[in-house]
Amino acid sequence: DQQVKQNSPSLSVQEGRISILNCDYTNSMFDYFLWYKKYPAEGPTFLISISSIKDKNEDGRFTVFLNKSAKHLSLHIVPSQPGDSAVYFCAASARDTGANSKLTFGKGITLSVRP
Amino acid sequence: NAGVTQTPKFQVLKTGQSMTLQCAQDMNHNSMYWYRQDPGMGLRLIYYSASEGTTDKGEVPNGYNVSRLNKREFSLRLESAAPSQTSVYFCASSRTATGSHQPQHFGDGTRLSIL
């Protein structure tokens, strides 16, 4: 039962254009969402997060949008740069009484930005 | 500014051999995690330690054991390696465990092959 879904395995965009990476989730208890970026032979790097009390969070070229009713979030990268080419993981966390920093990851999407 | 350090970076084992993967963080984080990443599977949680002195099973704990040696160090042990455990293993840490969400910070991984 995949609780965090990244249904598109890859995305290719032209440099300077917008990249939109999508993520869907099924667990209504998730209240914190993150995006990680991963280069080959490196560990995932935290990119941006959003709490369920918000519907948008922006950090420079990166913006995450959350639609709780649709259980959908998206990462927008504007403008896209060749250095953004990487695998992007969507992750979610549910608050509980235990170690509630546990993350559930999607399978990732490979973004290629063409010069 | 090392962050999360994993050793070794690469290892090849024979079926049935044992091995311990080491992880240390220098960020004074309370929580630590072990994940495995397989092609097309995203990252799956093996074990985690919400705080020094505690450990709990994650999504895929079978065949593994962990030790939270102190606040800095969290090791993962394969007692009798199997080919199905061929994977890339990531260690992560986060500042808090209970009551709030914090992003996890990852090491660069250990690439383990079991023949």
mmCIF file with all atom_site columns, C-alpha atoms in Angstrom:
data_model
loop_
_atom_site.group_PDB
_atom_site.id
_atom_site.type_symbol
_atom_site.label_atom_id
_atom_site.label_alt_id
_atom_site.label_comp_id
_atom_site.label_asym_id
_atom_site.label_entity_id
_atom_site.label_seq_id
_atom_site.pdbx_PDB_ins_code
_atom_site.Cartn_x
_atom_site.Cartn_y
_atom_site.Cartn_z
_atom_site.occupancy
_atom_site.B_iso_or_equiv
_atom_site.pdbx_formal_charge
_atom_site.auth_seq_id
_atom_site.auth_comp_id
_atom_site.auth_asym_id
_atom_site.auth_atom_id
_atom_site.pdbx_PDB_model_num
ATOM 1   C CA . ASP A 1 1   ? 0.000  0.000   0.000   1.00 0.00 ? 1   ASP A CA 1
ATOM 2   C CA . GLN A 1 2   ? 1.868  3.008   -1.301  1.00 0.00 ? 2   GLN A CA 1
ATOM 3   C CA . GLN A 1 3   ? 0.897  6.011   0.798   1.00 0.00 ? 3   GLN A CA 1
ATOM 4   C CA . VAL A 1 4   ? 2.980  8.559   -1.122  1.00 0.00 ? 4   VAL A CA 1
ATOM 5   C CA . LYS A 1 5   ? 2.815  8.343   -4.890  1.00 0.00 ? 5   LYS A CA 1
ATOM 6   C CA . GLN A 1 6   ? 4.909  9.994   -7.535  1.00 0.00 ? 6   GLN A CA 1
ATOM 7   C CA . ASN A 1 7   ? 3.245  8.611   -10.600 1.00 0.00 ? 7   ASN A CA 1
ATOM 8   C CA . SER A 1 8   ? 5.518  10.105  -13.244 1.00 0.00 ? 8   SER A CA 1
ATOM 9   C CA . PRO A 1 9   ? 8.961  8.488   -13.172 1.00 0.00 ? 9   PRO A CA 1
ATOM 10  C CA . SER A 1 10  ? 10.619 11.212  -15.211 1.00 0.00 ? 10  SER A CA 1
ATOM 11  C CA . LEU A 1 11  ? 10.256 14.760  -16.467 1.00 0.00 ? 11  LEU A CA 1
ATOM 12  C CA . SER A 1 12  ? 12.251 16.673  -19.072 1.00 0.00 ? 12  SER A CA 1
ATOM 13  C CA . VAL A 1 13  ? 12.088 20.461  -19.389 1.00 0.00 ? 13  VAL A CA 1
ATOM 14  C CA . GLN A 1 14  ? 13.963 23.185  -21.201 1.00 0.00 ? 14  GLN A CA 1
ATOM 15  C CA . GLU A 1 15  ? 16.321 25.413  -19.264 1.00 0.00 ? 15  GLU A CA 1
ATOM 16  C CA . GLY A 1 16  ? 14.562 28.577  -18.144 1.00 0.00 ? 16  GLY A CA 1
ATOM 17  C CA . ARG A 1 17  ? 11.097 27.014  -18.199 1.00 0.00 ? 17  ARG A CA 1
ATOM 18  C CA . ILE A 1 18  ? 9.030  25.873  -15.244 1.00 0.00 ? 18  ILE A CA 1
ATOM 19  C CA . SER A 1 19  ? 9.346  22.357  -13.819 1.00 0.00 ? 19  SER A CA 1
ATOM 20  C CA . ILE A 1 20  ? 6.292  20.991  -12.031 1.00 0.00 ? 20  ILE A CA 1
ATOM 21  C CA . LEU A 1 21  ? 6.743  17.819  -10.021 1.00 0.00 ? 21  LEU A CA 1
ATOM 22  C CA . ASN A 1 22  ? 3.633  16.190  -8.614  1.00 0.00 ? 22  ASN A CA 1
ATOM 23  C CA . CYS A 1 23  ? 2.965  14.027  -5.590  1.00 0.00 ? 23  CYS A CA 1
ATOM 24  C CA . ASP A 1 24  ? -0.202 12.420  -4.228  1.00 0.00 ? 24  ASP A CA 1
ATOM 25  C CA . TYR A 1 25  ? -0.810 10.872  -0.827  1.00 0.00 ? 25  TYR A CA 1
ATOM 26  C CA . THR A 1 26  ? -3.485 8.646   0.641   1.00 0.00 ? 26  THR A CA 1
ATOM 27  C CA . ASN A 1 27  ? -2.985 8.912   4.403   1.00 0.00 ? 27  ASN A CA 1
ATOM 28  C CA . SER A 1 28  ? -5.150 11.735  5.772   1.00 0.00 ? 28  SER A CA 1
ATOM 29  C CA . MET A 1 29  ? -3.031 11.793  8.935   1.00 0.00 ? 29  MET A CA 1
ATOM 30  C CA . PHE A 1 30  ? -0.038 13.233  7.071   1.00 0.00 ? 30  PHE A CA 1
ATOM 31  C CA . ASP A 1 31  ? 0.473  16.818  8.180   1.00 0.00 ? 31  ASP A CA 1
ATOM 32  C CA . TYR A 1 32  ? 4.008  17.653  7.074   1.00 0.00 ? 32  TYR A CA 1
ATOM 33  C CA . PHE A 1 33  ? 5.407  17.289  3.600   1.00 0.00 ? 33  PHE A CA 1
ATOM 34  C CA . LEU A 1 34  ? 8.924  17.578  2.273   1.00 0.00 ? 34  LEU A CA 1
ATOM 35  C CA . TRP A 1 35  ? 10.818 17.497  -0.986  1.00 0.00 ? 35  TRP A CA 1
ATOM 36  C CA . TYR A 1 36  ? 14.299 16.060  -1.230  1.00 0.00 ? 36  TYR A CA 1
ATOM 37  C CA . LYS A 1 37  ? 16.723 16.309  -4.115  1.00 0.00 ? 37  LYS A CA 1
ATOM 38  C CA . LYS A 1 38  ? 19.219 13.561  -4.835  1.00 0.00 ? 38  LYS A CA 1
ATOM 39  C CA . TYR A 1 39  ? 22.241 13.514  -7.120  1.00 0.00 ? 39  TYR A CA 1
ATOM 40  C CA . PRO A 1 40  ? 23.851 10.199  -8.130  1.00 0.00 ? 40  PRO A CA 1
ATOM 41  C CA . ALA A 1 41  ? 26.193 8.736   -5.507  1.00 0.00 ? 41  ALA A CA 1
ATOM 42  C CA . GLU A 1 42  ? 25.048 11.265  -2.902  1.00 0.00 ? 42  GLU A CA 1
ATOM 43  C CA . GLY A 1 43  ? 22.478 11.233  -0.149  1.00 0.00 ? 43  GLY A CA 1
ATOM 44  C CA . PRO A 1 44  ? 19.131 13.029  -0.430  1.00 0.00 ? 44  PRO A CA 1
ATOM 45  C CA . THR A 1 45  ? 19.301 16.726  0.386   1.00 0.00 ? 45  THR A CA 1
ATOM 46  C CA . PHE A 1 46  ? 16.394 18.514  2.027   1.00 0.00 ? 46  PHE A CA 1
ATOM 47  C CA . LEU A 1 47  ? 14.931 21.092  -0.347  1.00 0.00 ? 47  LEU A CA 1
ATOM 48  C CA . ILE A 1 48  ? 11.693 22.537  1.005   1.00 0.00 ? 48  ILE A CA 1
ATOM 49  C CA . SER A 1 49  ? 8.814  21.587  3.280   1.00 0.00 ? 49  SER A CA 1
ATOM 50  C CA . ILE A 1 50  ? 5.246  22.594  4.013   1.00 0.00 ? 50  ILE A CA 1
ATOM 51  C CA . SER A 1 51  ? 2.972  22.124  6.978   1.00 0.00 ? 51  SER A CA 1
ATOM 52  C CA . SER A 1 52  ? -0.657 21.153  6.468   1.00 0.00 ? 52  SER A CA 1
ATOM 53  C CA . ILE A 1 53  ? -1.768 24.478  7.934   1.00 0.00 ? 53  ILE A CA 1
ATOM 54  C CA . LYS A 1 54  ? -0.394 26.203  4.843   1.00 0.00 ? 54  LYS A CA 1
ATOM 55  C CA . ASP A 1 55  ? -1.132 25.829  1.164   1.00 0.00 ? 55  ASP A CA 1
ATOM 56  C CA . LYS A 1 56  ? 2.040  27.373  -0.209  1.00 0.00 ? 56  LYS A CA 1
ATOM 57  C CA . ASN A 1 57  ? 5.664  27.732  0.797   1.00 0.00 ? 57  ASN A CA 1
ATOM 58  C CA . GLU A 1 58  ? 8.301  29.503  -1.255  1.00 0.00 ? 58  GLU A CA 1
ATOM 59  C CA . ASP A 1 59  ? 12.084 29.486  -1.106  1.00 0.00 ? 59  ASP A CA 1
ATOM 60  C CA . GLY A 1 60  ? 13.847 31.215  -3.939  1.00 0.00 ? 60  GLY A CA 1
ATOM 61  C CA . ARG A 1 61  ? 13.179 29.365  -7.183  1.00 0.00 ? 61  ARG A CA 1
ATOM 62  C CA . PHE A 1 62  ? 11.313 26.577  -5.366  1.00 0.00 ? 62  PHE A CA 1
ATOM 63  C CA . THR A 1 63  ? 7.655  26.701  -4.378  1.00 0.00 ? 63  THR A CA 1
ATOM 64  C CA . VAL A 1 64  ? 5.603  23.890  -2.910  1.00 0.00 ? 64  VAL A CA 1
ATOM 65  C CA . PHE A 1 65  ? 1.823  23.909  -3.156  1.00 0.00 ? 65  PHE A CA 1
ATOM 66  C CA . LEU A 1 66  ? -0.437 21.769  -1.006  1.00 0.00 ? 66  LEU A CA 1
ATOM 67  C CA . ASN A 1 67  ? -4.044 20.885  -1.822  1.00 0.00 ? 67  ASN A CA 1
ATOM 68  C CA . LYS A 1 68  ? -5.307 19.002  1.219   1.00 0.00 ? 68  LYS A CA 1
ATOM 69  C CA . SER A 1 69  ? -8.753 18.261  -0.182  1.00 0.00 ? 69  SER A CA 1
ATOM 70  C CA . ALA A 1 70  ? -7.177 16.560  -3.186  1.00 0.00 ? 70  ALA A CA 1
ATOM 71  C CA . LYS A 1 71  ? -4.331 15.057  -1.134  1.00 0.00 ? 71  LYS A CA 1
ATOM 72  C CA . HIS A 1 72  ? -1.944 16.482  -3.672  1.00 0.00 ? 72  HIS A CA 1
ATOM 73  C CA . LEU A 1 73  ? 1.204  18.547  -3.545  1.00 0.00 ? 73  LEU A CA 1
ATOM 74  C CA . SER A 1 74  ? 3.474  19.885  -6.214  1.00 0.00 ? 74  SER A CA 1
ATOM 75  C CA . LEU A 1 75  ? 6.937  21.374  -6.438  1.00 0.00 ? 75  LEU A CA 1
ATOM 76  C CA . HIS A 1 76  ? 7.479  24.231  -8.876  1.00 0.00 ? 76  HIS A CA 1
ATOM 77  C CA . ILE A 1 77  ? 10.962 25.191  -9.982  1.00 0.00 ? 77  ILE A CA 1
ATOM 78  C CA . VAL A 1 78  ? 11.187 28.503  -11.803 1.00 0.00 ? 78  VAL A CA 1
ATOM 79  C CA . PRO A 1 79  ? 13.326 29.037  -13.770 1.00 0.00 ? 79  PRO A CA 1
ATOM 80  C CA . SER A 1 80  ? 14.721 25.548  -14.221 1.00 0.00 ? 80  SER A CA 1
ATOM 81  C CA . GLN A 1 81  ? 18.496 25.217  -14.488 1.00 0.00 ? 81  GLN A CA 1
ATOM 82  C CA . PRO A 1 82  ? 20.674 22.324  -15.717 1.00 0.00 ? 82  PRO A CA 1
ATOM 83  C CA . GLY A 1 83  ? 21.986 21.906  -12.156 1.00 0.00 ? 83  GLY A CA 1
ATOM 84  C CA . ASP A 1 84  ? 18.452 21.040  -11.082 1.00 0.00 ? 84  ASP A CA 1
ATOM 85  C CA . SER A 1 85  ? 18.735 17.742  -12.956 1.00 0.00 ? 85  SER A CA 1
ATOM 86  C CA . ALA A 1 86  ? 18.379 15.134  -10.212 1.00 0.00 ? 86  ALA A CA 1
ATOM 87  C CA . VAL A 1 87  ? 15.948 12.713  -8.628  1.00 0.00 ? 87  VAL A CA 1
ATOM 88  C CA . TYR A 1 88  ? 13.292 14.427  -6.505  1.00 0.00 ? 88  TYR A CA 1
ATOM 89  C CA . PHE A 1 89  ? 11.592 12.584  -3.675  1.00 0.00 ? 89  PHE A CA 1
ATOM 90  C CA . CYS A 1 90  ? 8.345  13.624  -2.083  1.00 0.00 ? 90  CYS A CA 1
ATOM 91  C CA . ALA A 1 91  ? 7.994  12.606  1.586   1.00 0.00 ? 91  ALA A CA 1
ATOM 92  C CA . ALA A 1 92  ? 5.303  12.909  4.232   1.00 0.00 ? 92  ALA A CA 1
ATOM 93  C CA . SER A 1 93  ? 5.057  12.622  7.987   1.00 0.00 ? 93  SER A CA 1
ATOM 94  C CA . ALA A 1 94  ? 2.191  12.096  10.413  1.00 0.00 ? 94  ALA A CA 1
ATOM 95  C CA . ARG A 1 95  ? 2.229  13.512  13.926  1.00 0.00 ? 95  ARG A CA 1
ATOM 96  C CA . ASP A 1 96  ? 1.853  10.904  16.615  1.00 0.00 ? 96  ASP A CA 1
ATOM 97  C CA . THR A 1 97  ? 2.862  10.299  20.188  1.00 0.00 ? 97  THR A CA 1
ATOM 98  C CA . GLY A 1 98  ? 5.968  8.371   19.305  1.00 0.00 ? 98  GLY A CA 1
ATOM 99  C CA . ALA A 1 99  ? 8.860  9.151   17.029  1.00 0.00 ? 99  ALA A CA 1
ATOM 100 C CA . ASN A 1 100 ? 6.787  11.251  14.747  1.00 0.00 ? 100 ASN A CA 1
ATOM 101 C CA . SER A 1 101 ? 9.593  12.340  12.514  1.00 0.00 ? 101 SER A CA 1
ATOM 102 C CA . LYS A 1 102 ? 9.266  9.131   10.563  1.00 0.00 ? 102 LYS A CA 1
ATOM 103 C CA . LEU A 1 103 ? 8.997  9.874   6.873   1.00 0.00 ? 103 LEU A CA 1
ATOM 104 C CA . THR A 1 104 ? 7.205  7.975   4.134   1.00 0.00 ? 104 THR A CA 1
ATOM 105 C CA . PHE A 1 105 ? 8.831  8.497   0.754   1.00 0.00 ? 105 PHE A CA 1
ATOM 106 C CA . GLY A 1 106 ? 7.555  8.332   -2.773  1.00 0.00 ? 106 GLY A CA 1
ATOM 107 C CA . LYS A 1 107 ? 9.524  6.463   -5.414  1.00 0.00 ? 107 LYS A CA 1
ATOM 108 C CA . GLY A 1 108 ? 11.043 9.619   -6.844  1.00 0.00 ? 108 GLY A CA 1
ATOM 109 C CA . ILE A 1 109 ? 10.963 11.417  -10.156 1.00 0.00 ? 109 ILE A CA 1
ATOM 110 C CA . THR A 1 110 ? 13.984 12.037  -12.357 1.00 0.00 ? 110 THR A CA 1
ATOM 111 C CA . LEU A 1 111 ? 14.119 15.609  -13.610 1.00 0.00 ? 111 LEU A CA 1
ATOM 112 C CA . SER A 1 112 ? 16.253 16.428  -16.630 1.00 0.00 ? 112 SER A CA 1
ATOM 113 C CA . VAL A 1 113 ? 16.751 20.073  -17.541 1.00 0.00 ? 113 VAL A CA 1
ATOM 114 C CA . ARG A 1 114 ? 17.945 20.492  -21.112 1.00 0.00 ? 114 ARG A CA 1
ATOM 115 C CA . PRO A 1 115 ? 20.357 23.354  -21.852 1.00 0.00 ? 115 PRO A CA 1
ATOM 116 C CA . ASN B 2 1   ? 30.917 20.626  8.921   1.00 0.00 ? 1   ASN B CA 1
ATOM 117 C CA . ALA B 2 2   ? 30.559 16.874  8.267   1.00 0.00 ? 2   ALA B CA 1
ATOM 118 C CA . GLY B 2 3   ? 26.828 16.384  9.068   1.00 0.00 ? 3   GLY B CA 1
ATOM 119 C CA . VAL B 2 4   ? 26.055 12.666  8.744   1.00 0.00 ? 4   VAL B CA 1
ATOM 120 C CA . THR B 2 5   ? 29.004 10.375  8.017   1.00 0.00 ? 5   THR B CA 1
ATOM 121 C CA . GLN B 2 6   ? 28.588 6.776   6.876   1.00 0.00 ? 6   GLN B CA 1
ATOM 122 C CA . THR B 2 7   ? 31.260 4.118   6.659   1.00 0.00 ? 7   THR B CA 1
ATOM 123 C CA . PRO B 2 8   ? 32.119 2.235   4.574   1.00 0.00 ? 8   PRO B CA 1
ATOM 124 C CA . LYS B 2 9   ? 31.038 3.789   1.278   1.00 0.00 ? 9   LYS B CA 1
ATOM 125 C CA . PHE B 2 10  ? 31.182 0.481   -0.601  1.00 0.00 ? 10  PHE B CA 1
ATOM 126 C CA . GLN B 2 11  ? 31.223 -3.149  0.474   1.00 0.00 ? 11  GLN B CA 1
ATOM 127 C CA . VAL B 2 12  ? 30.920 -6.539  -1.174  1.00 0.00 ? 12  VAL B CA 1
ATOM 128 C CA . LEU B 2 13  ? 29.918 -9.497  0.957   1.00 0.00 ? 13  LEU B CA 1
ATOM 129 C CA . LYS B 2 14  ? 29.313 -13.165 0.409   1.00 0.00 ? 14  LYS B CA 1
ATOM 130 C CA . THR B 2 15  ? 25.986 -14.705 1.380   1.00 0.00 ? 15  THR B CA 1
ATOM 131 C CA . GLY B 2 16  ? 25.993 -15.583 5.060   1.00 0.00 ? 16  GLY B CA 1
ATOM 132 C CA . GLN B 2 17  ? 28.683 -13.090 6.090   1.00 0.00 ? 17  GLN B CA 1
ATOM 133 C CA . SER B 2 18  ? 27.963 -10.495 8.741   1.00 0.00 ? 18  SER B CA 1
ATOM 134 C CA . MET B 2 19  ? 28.676 -6.809  8.633   1.00 0.00 ? 19  MET B CA 1
ATOM 135 C CA . THR B 2 20  ? 28.035 -3.597  10.564  1.00 0.00 ? 20  THR B CA 1
ATOM 136 C CA . LEU B 2 21  ? 27.363 -0.300  8.827   1.00 0.00 ? 21  LEU B CA 1
ATOM 137 C CA . GLN B 2 22  ? 28.438 2.713   10.834  1.00 0.00 ? 22  GLN B CA 1
ATOM 138 C CA . CYS B 2 23  ? 26.782 6.106   11.047  1.00 0.00 ? 23  CYS B CA 1
ATOM 139 C CA . ALA B 2 24  ? 27.722 9.197   13.031  1.00 0.00 ? 24  ALA B CA 1
ATOM 140 C CA . GLN B 2 25  ? 26.245 12.690  13.131  1.00 0.00 ? 25  GLN B CA 1
ATOM 141 C CA . ASP B 2 26  ? 27.790 15.843  14.542  1.00 0.00 ? 26  ASP B CA 1
ATOM 142 C CA . MET B 2 27  ? 24.665 18.019  14.619  1.00 0.00 ? 27  MET B CA 1
ATOM 143 C CA . ASN B 2 28  ? 23.588 17.062  18.165  1.00 0.00 ? 28  ASN B CA 1
ATOM 144 C CA . HIS B 2 29  ? 20.420 15.518  16.734  1.00 0.00 ? 29  HIS B CA 1
ATOM 145 C CA . ASN B 2 30  ? 18.186 13.376  18.898  1.00 0.00 ? 30  ASN B CA 1
ATOM 146 C CA . SER B 2 31  ? 16.768 11.044  16.264  1.00 0.00 ? 31  SER B CA 1
ATOM 147 C CA . MET B 2 32  ? 18.533 8.768   13.801  1.00 0.00 ? 32  MET B CA 1
ATOM 148 C CA . TYR B 2 33  ? 17.280 6.516   11.018  1.00 0.00 ? 33  TYR B CA 1
ATOM 149 C CA . TRP B 2 34  ? 18.376 3.780   8.649   1.00 0.00 ? 34  TRP B CA 1
ATOM 150 C CA . TYR B 2 35  ? 16.858 3.479   5.167   1.00 0.00 ? 35  TYR B CA 1
ATOM 151 C CA . ARG B 2 36  ? 17.467 1.319   2.171   1.00 0.00 ? 36  ARG B CA 1
ATOM 152 C CA . GLN B 2 37  ? 16.978 2.452   -1.394  1.00 0.00 ? 37  GLN B CA 1
ATOM 153 C CA . ASP B 2 38  ? 16.275 -0.044  -4.141  1.00 0.00 ? 38  ASP B CA 1
ATOM 154 C CA . PRO B 2 39  ? 15.617 0.708   -7.822  1.00 0.00 ? 39  PRO B CA 1
ATOM 155 C CA . GLY B 2 40  ? 12.062 1.925   -8.334  1.00 0.00 ? 40  GLY B CA 1
ATOM 156 C CA . MET B 2 41  ? 11.271 1.643   -4.607  1.00 0.00 ? 41  MET B CA 1
ATOM 157 C CA . GLY B 2 42  ? 12.163 4.996   -3.118  1.00 0.00 ? 42  GLY B CA 1
ATOM 158 C CA . LEU B 2 43  ? 13.561 4.981   0.427   1.00 0.00 ? 43  LEU B CA 1
ATOM 159 C CA . ARG B 2 44  ? 12.199 2.516   2.954   1.00 0.00 ? 44  ARG B CA 1
ATOM 160 C CA . LEU B 2 45  ? 12.734 2.824   6.686   1.00 0.00 ? 45  LEU B CA 1
ATOM 161 C CA . ILE B 2 46  ? 14.532 -0.129  8.280   1.00 0.00 ? 46  ILE B CA 1
ATOM 162 C CA . TYR B 2 47  ? 14.959 1.010   11.892  1.00 0.00 ? 47  TYR B CA 1
ATOM 163 C CA . TYR B 2 48  ? 14.981 4.269   13.748  1.00 0.00 ? 48  TYR B CA 1
ATOM 164 C CA . SER B 2 49  ? 16.036 5.646   17.102  1.00 0.00 ? 49  SER B CA 1
ATOM 165 C CA . ALA B 2 50  ? 13.855 8.460   18.387  1.00 0.00 ? 50  ALA B CA 1
ATOM 166 C CA . SER B 2 51  ? 16.349 9.303   21.105  1.00 0.00 ? 51  SER B CA 1
ATOM 167 C CA . GLU B 2 52  ? 19.452 7.901   22.725  1.00 0.00 ? 52  GLU B CA 1
ATOM 168 C CA . GLY B 2 53  ? 18.607 4.573   24.345  1.00 0.00 ? 53  GLY B CA 1
ATOM 169 C CA . THR B 2 54  ? 15.586 3.718   22.181  1.00 0.00 ? 54  THR B CA 1
ATOM 170 C CA . THR B 2 55  ? 15.221 1.873   18.891  1.00 0.00 ? 55  THR B CA 1
ATOM 171 C CA . ASP B 2 56  ? 12.162 0.787   16.924  1.00 0.00 ? 56  ASP B CA 1
ATOM 172 C CA . LYS B 2 57  ? 11.366 -1.150  13.795  1.00 0.00 ? 57  LYS B CA 1
ATOM 173 C CA . GLY B 2 58  ? 10.487 0.589   10.599  1.00 0.00 ? 58  GLY B CA 1
ATOM 174 C CA . GLU B 2 59  ? 8.868  -0.731  7.437   1.00 0.00 ? 59  GLU B CA 1
ATOM 175 C CA . VAL B 2 60  ? 11.453 -3.396  6.493   1.00 0.00 ? 60  VAL B CA 1
ATOM 176 C CA . PRO B 2 61  ? 13.346 -4.543  9.637   1.00 0.00 ? 61  PRO B CA 1
ATOM 177 C CA . ASN B 2 62  ? 13.734 -8.265  8.902   1.00 0.00 ? 62  ASN B CA 1
ATOM 178 C CA . GLY B 2 63  ? 17.341 -9.407  8.678   1.00 0.00 ? 63  GLY B CA 1
ATOM 179 C CA . TYR B 2 64  ? 18.727 -6.331  10.429  1.00 0.00 ? 64  TYR B CA 1
ATOM 180 C CA . ASN B 2 65  ? 19.622 -5.187  13.923  1.00 0.00 ? 65  ASN B CA 1
ATOM 181 C CA . VAL B 2 66  ? 20.606 -1.756  15.174  1.00 0.00 ? 66  VAL B CA 1
ATOM 182 C CA . SER B 2 67  ? 22.471 -0.218  18.059  1.00 0.00 ? 67  SER B CA 1
ATOM 183 C CA . ARG B 2 68  ? 22.246 3.378   19.235  1.00 0.00 ? 68  ARG B CA 1
ATOM 184 C CA . LEU B 2 69  ? 25.730 3.500   20.712  1.00 0.00 ? 69  LEU B CA 1
ATOM 185 C CA . ASN B 2 70  ? 25.415 7.071   21.991  1.00 0.00 ? 70  ASN B CA 1
ATOM 186 C CA . LYS B 2 71  ? 23.764 10.273  20.840  1.00 0.00 ? 71  LYS B CA 1
ATOM 187 C CA . ARG B 2 72  ? 26.105 10.582  17.858  1.00 0.00 ? 72  ARG B CA 1
ATOM 188 C CA . GLU B 2 73  ? 26.292 7.020   16.575  1.00 0.00 ? 73  GLU B CA 1
ATOM 189 C CA . PHE B 2 74  ? 23.738 4.576   15.177  1.00 0.00 ? 74  PHE B CA 1
ATOM 190 C CA . SER B 2 75  ? 24.902 1.316   13.609  1.00 0.00 ? 75  SER B CA 1
ATOM 191 C CA . LEU B 2 76  ? 23.097 -1.193  11.393  1.00 0.00 ? 76  LEU B CA 1
ATOM 192 C CA . ARG B 2 77  ? 24.080 -4.860  11.491  1.00 0.00 ? 77  ARG B CA 1
ATOM 193 C CA . LEU B 2 78  ? 23.435 -7.634  9.005   1.00 0.00 ? 78  LEU B CA 1
ATOM 194 C CA . GLU B 2 79  ? 23.936 -10.892 10.910  1.00 0.00 ? 79  GLU B CA 1
ATOM 195 C CA . SER B 2 80  ? 23.737 -13.223 7.904   1.00 0.00 ? 80  SER B CA 1
ATOM 196 C CA . ALA B 2 81  ? 23.742 -11.319 4.643   1.00 0.00 ? 81  ALA B CA 1
ATOM 197 C CA . ALA B 2 82  ? 21.403 -12.385 1.842   1.00 0.00 ? 82  ALA B CA 1
ATOM 198 C CA . PRO B 2 83  ? 21.390 -11.313 -1.832  1.00 0.00 ? 83  PRO B CA 1
ATOM 199 C CA . SER B 2 84  ? 18.029 -9.582  -1.213  1.00 0.00 ? 84  SER B CA 1
ATOM 200 C CA . GLN B 2 85  ? 19.886 -7.159  1.046   1.00 0.00 ? 85  GLN B CA 1
ATOM 201 C CA . THR B 2 86  ? 21.910 -5.800  -1.852  1.00 0.00 ? 86  THR B CA 1
ATOM 202 C CA . SER B 2 87  ? 20.986 -2.141  -1.751  1.00 0.00 ? 87  SER B CA 1
ATOM 203 C CA . VAL B 2 88  ? 22.126 1.368   -0.995  1.00 0.00 ? 88  VAL B CA 1
ATOM 204 C CA . TYR B 2 89  ? 21.802 2.133   2.698   1.00 0.00 ? 89  TYR B CA 1
ATOM 205 C CA . PHE B 2 90  ? 21.277 5.652   3.981   1.00 0.00 ? 90  PHE B CA 1
ATOM 206 C CA . CYS B 2 91  ? 21.557 6.931   7.501   1.00 0.00 ? 91  CYS B CA 1
ATOM 207 C CA . ALA B 2 92  ? 19.734 10.100  8.509   1.00 0.00 ? 92  ALA B CA 1
ATOM 208 C CA . SER B 2 93  ? 19.265 12.244  11.586  1.00 0.00 ? 93  SER B CA 1
ATOM 209 C CA . SER B 2 94  ? 16.837 14.915  12.739  1.00 0.00 ? 94  SER B CA 1
ATOM 210 C CA . ARG B 2 95  ? 16.837 17.390  15.585  1.00 0.00 ? 95  ARG B CA 1
ATOM 211 C CA . THR B 2 96  ? 13.695 16.411  17.435  1.00 0.00 ? 96  THR B CA 1
ATOM 212 C CA . ALA B 2 97  ? 11.498 13.387  17.663  1.00 0.00 ? 97  ALA B CA 1
ATOM 213 C CA . THR B 2 98  ? 8.394  14.288  19.561  1.00 0.00 ? 98  THR B CA 1
ATOM 214 C CA . GLY B 2 99  ? 5.963  17.149  19.188  1.00 0.00 ? 99  GLY B CA 1
ATOM 215 C CA . SER B 2 100 ? 7.264  18.815  16.067  1.00 0.00 ? 100 SER B CA 1
ATOM 216 C CA . HIS B 2 101 ? 8.390  18.079  12.570  1.00 0.00 ? 101 HIS B CA 1
ATOM 217 C CA . GLN B 2 102 ? 11.955 18.535  11.509  1.00 0.00 ? 102 GLN B CA 1
ATOM 218 C CA . PRO B 2 103 ? 13.600 17.608  8.230   1.00 0.00 ? 103 PRO B CA 1
ATOM 219 C CA . GLN B 2 104 ? 15.967 14.689  8.203   1.00 0.00 ? 104 GLN B CA 1
ATOM 220 C CA . HIS B 2 105 ? 19.542 15.089  7.049   1.00 0.00 ? 105 HIS B CA 1
ATOM 221 C CA . PHE B 2 106 ? 21.139 12.223  5.153   1.00 0.00 ? 106 PHE B CA 1
ATOM 222 C CA . GLY B 2 107 ? 24.569 10.743  4.751   1.00 0.00 ? 107 GLY B CA 1
ATOM 223 C CA . ASP B 2 108 ? 25.951 9.830   1.337   1.00 0.00 ? 108 ASP B CA 1
ATOM 224 C CA . GLY B 2 109 ? 25.105 6.161   1.635   1.00 0.00 ? 109 GLY B CA 1
ATOM 225 C CA . THR B 2 110 ? 26.761 2.765   1.764   1.00 0.00 ? 110 THR B CA 1
ATOM 226 C CA . ARG B 2 111 ? 26.550 0.707   -1.417  1.00 0.00 ? 111 ARG B CA 1
ATOM 227 C CA . LEU B 2 112 ? 26.330 -2.920  -0.384  1.00 0.00 ? 112 LEU B CA 1
ATOM 228 C CA . SER B 2 113 ? 26.476 -5.891  -2.754  1.00 0.00 ? 113 SER B CA 1
ATOM 229 C CA . ILE B 2 114 ? 25.891 -9.428  -1.547  1.00 0.00 ? 114 ILE B CA 1
ATOM 230 C CA . LEU B 2 115 ? 26.965 -12.248 -3.808  1.00 0.00 ? 115 LEU B CA 1
#
